[in-house]
mmCIF file of C-alpha atoms in Angstrom:
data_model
loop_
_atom_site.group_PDB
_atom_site.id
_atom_site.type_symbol
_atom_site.label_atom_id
_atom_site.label_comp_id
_atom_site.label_asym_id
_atom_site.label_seq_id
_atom_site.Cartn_x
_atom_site.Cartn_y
_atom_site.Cartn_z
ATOM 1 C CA UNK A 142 78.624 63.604 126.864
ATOM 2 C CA UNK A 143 74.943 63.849 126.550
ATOM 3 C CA UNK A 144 75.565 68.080 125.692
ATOM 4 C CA UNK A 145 76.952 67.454 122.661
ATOM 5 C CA UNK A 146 73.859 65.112 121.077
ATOM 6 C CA UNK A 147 71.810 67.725 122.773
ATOM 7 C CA UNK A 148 73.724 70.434 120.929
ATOM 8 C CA UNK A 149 73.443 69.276 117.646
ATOM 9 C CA UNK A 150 69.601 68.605 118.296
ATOM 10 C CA UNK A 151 69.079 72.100 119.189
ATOM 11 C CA UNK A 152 71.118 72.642 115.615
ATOM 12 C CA UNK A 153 68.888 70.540 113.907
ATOM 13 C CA UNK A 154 65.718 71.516 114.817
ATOM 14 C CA UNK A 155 66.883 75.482 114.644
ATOM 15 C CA UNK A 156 68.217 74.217 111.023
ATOM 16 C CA UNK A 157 63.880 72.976 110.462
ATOM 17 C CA UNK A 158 62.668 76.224 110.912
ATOM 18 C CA UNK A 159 65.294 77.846 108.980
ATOM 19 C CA UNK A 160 65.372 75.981 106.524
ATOM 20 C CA UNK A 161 62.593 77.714 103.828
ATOM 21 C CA UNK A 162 64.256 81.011 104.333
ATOM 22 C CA UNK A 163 67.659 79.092 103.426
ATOM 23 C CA UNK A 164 66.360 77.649 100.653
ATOM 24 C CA UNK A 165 64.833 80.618 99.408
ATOM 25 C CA UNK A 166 67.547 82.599 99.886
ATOM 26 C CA UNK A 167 70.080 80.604 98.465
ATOM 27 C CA UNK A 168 67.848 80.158 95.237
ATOM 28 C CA UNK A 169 67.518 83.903 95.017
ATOM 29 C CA UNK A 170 71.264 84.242 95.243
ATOM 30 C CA UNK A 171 71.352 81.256 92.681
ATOM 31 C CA UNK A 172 69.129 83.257 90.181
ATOM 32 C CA UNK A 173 70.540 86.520 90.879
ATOM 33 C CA UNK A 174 74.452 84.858 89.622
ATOM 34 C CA UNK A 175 72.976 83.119 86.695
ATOM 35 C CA UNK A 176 71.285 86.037 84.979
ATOM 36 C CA UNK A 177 74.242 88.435 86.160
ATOM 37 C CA UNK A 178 76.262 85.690 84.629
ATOM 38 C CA UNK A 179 73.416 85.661 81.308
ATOM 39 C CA UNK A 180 73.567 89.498 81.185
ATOM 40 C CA UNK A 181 77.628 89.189 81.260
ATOM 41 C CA UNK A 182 77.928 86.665 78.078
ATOM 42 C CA UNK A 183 75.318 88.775 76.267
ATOM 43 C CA UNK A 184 77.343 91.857 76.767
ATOM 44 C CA UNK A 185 80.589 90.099 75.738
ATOM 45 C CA UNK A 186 78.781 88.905 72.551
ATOM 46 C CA UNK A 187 77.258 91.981 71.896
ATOM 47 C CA UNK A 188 81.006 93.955 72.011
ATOM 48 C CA UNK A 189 82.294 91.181 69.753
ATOM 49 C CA UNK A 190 86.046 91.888 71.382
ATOM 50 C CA UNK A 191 89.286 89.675 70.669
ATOM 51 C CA UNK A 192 89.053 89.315 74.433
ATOM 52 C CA UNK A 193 91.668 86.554 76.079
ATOM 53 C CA UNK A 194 89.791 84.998 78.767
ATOM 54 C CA UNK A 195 90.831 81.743 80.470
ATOM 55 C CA UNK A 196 88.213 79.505 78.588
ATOM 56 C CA UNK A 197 89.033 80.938 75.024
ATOM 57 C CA UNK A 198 92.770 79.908 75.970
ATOM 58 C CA UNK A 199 92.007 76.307 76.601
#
């Protein structure tokens, strides 16, 4: 069916003009985890607690 090429060509070009918010969104996201994840060890390290988590039992 000629829809379905059609479809996804509709998709793709929609996906063009998206695509810079996307990518900016996703690497906001991106920085936003890693220096929640940054602020997260530092706080652990500052407390300096005998805390059990999954990668100090391996």
């Amino acid at each position: 069916c000629t829809c379905v090429s059609w479809g996804t060509y509709v998709l793709g070009l929609i996906w063009l003009l998206l695509h810079p918010t996307i990518t900016v969104t996703t690497g906001i996201a991106l920085i936003l985890s890693i220096s929640a994840a940054n602020t997260r060890i530092t706080l652990l390290t500052r407390l300096r607690k005998p805390v059990s988590t999954p990668l100090q039992a391996n």
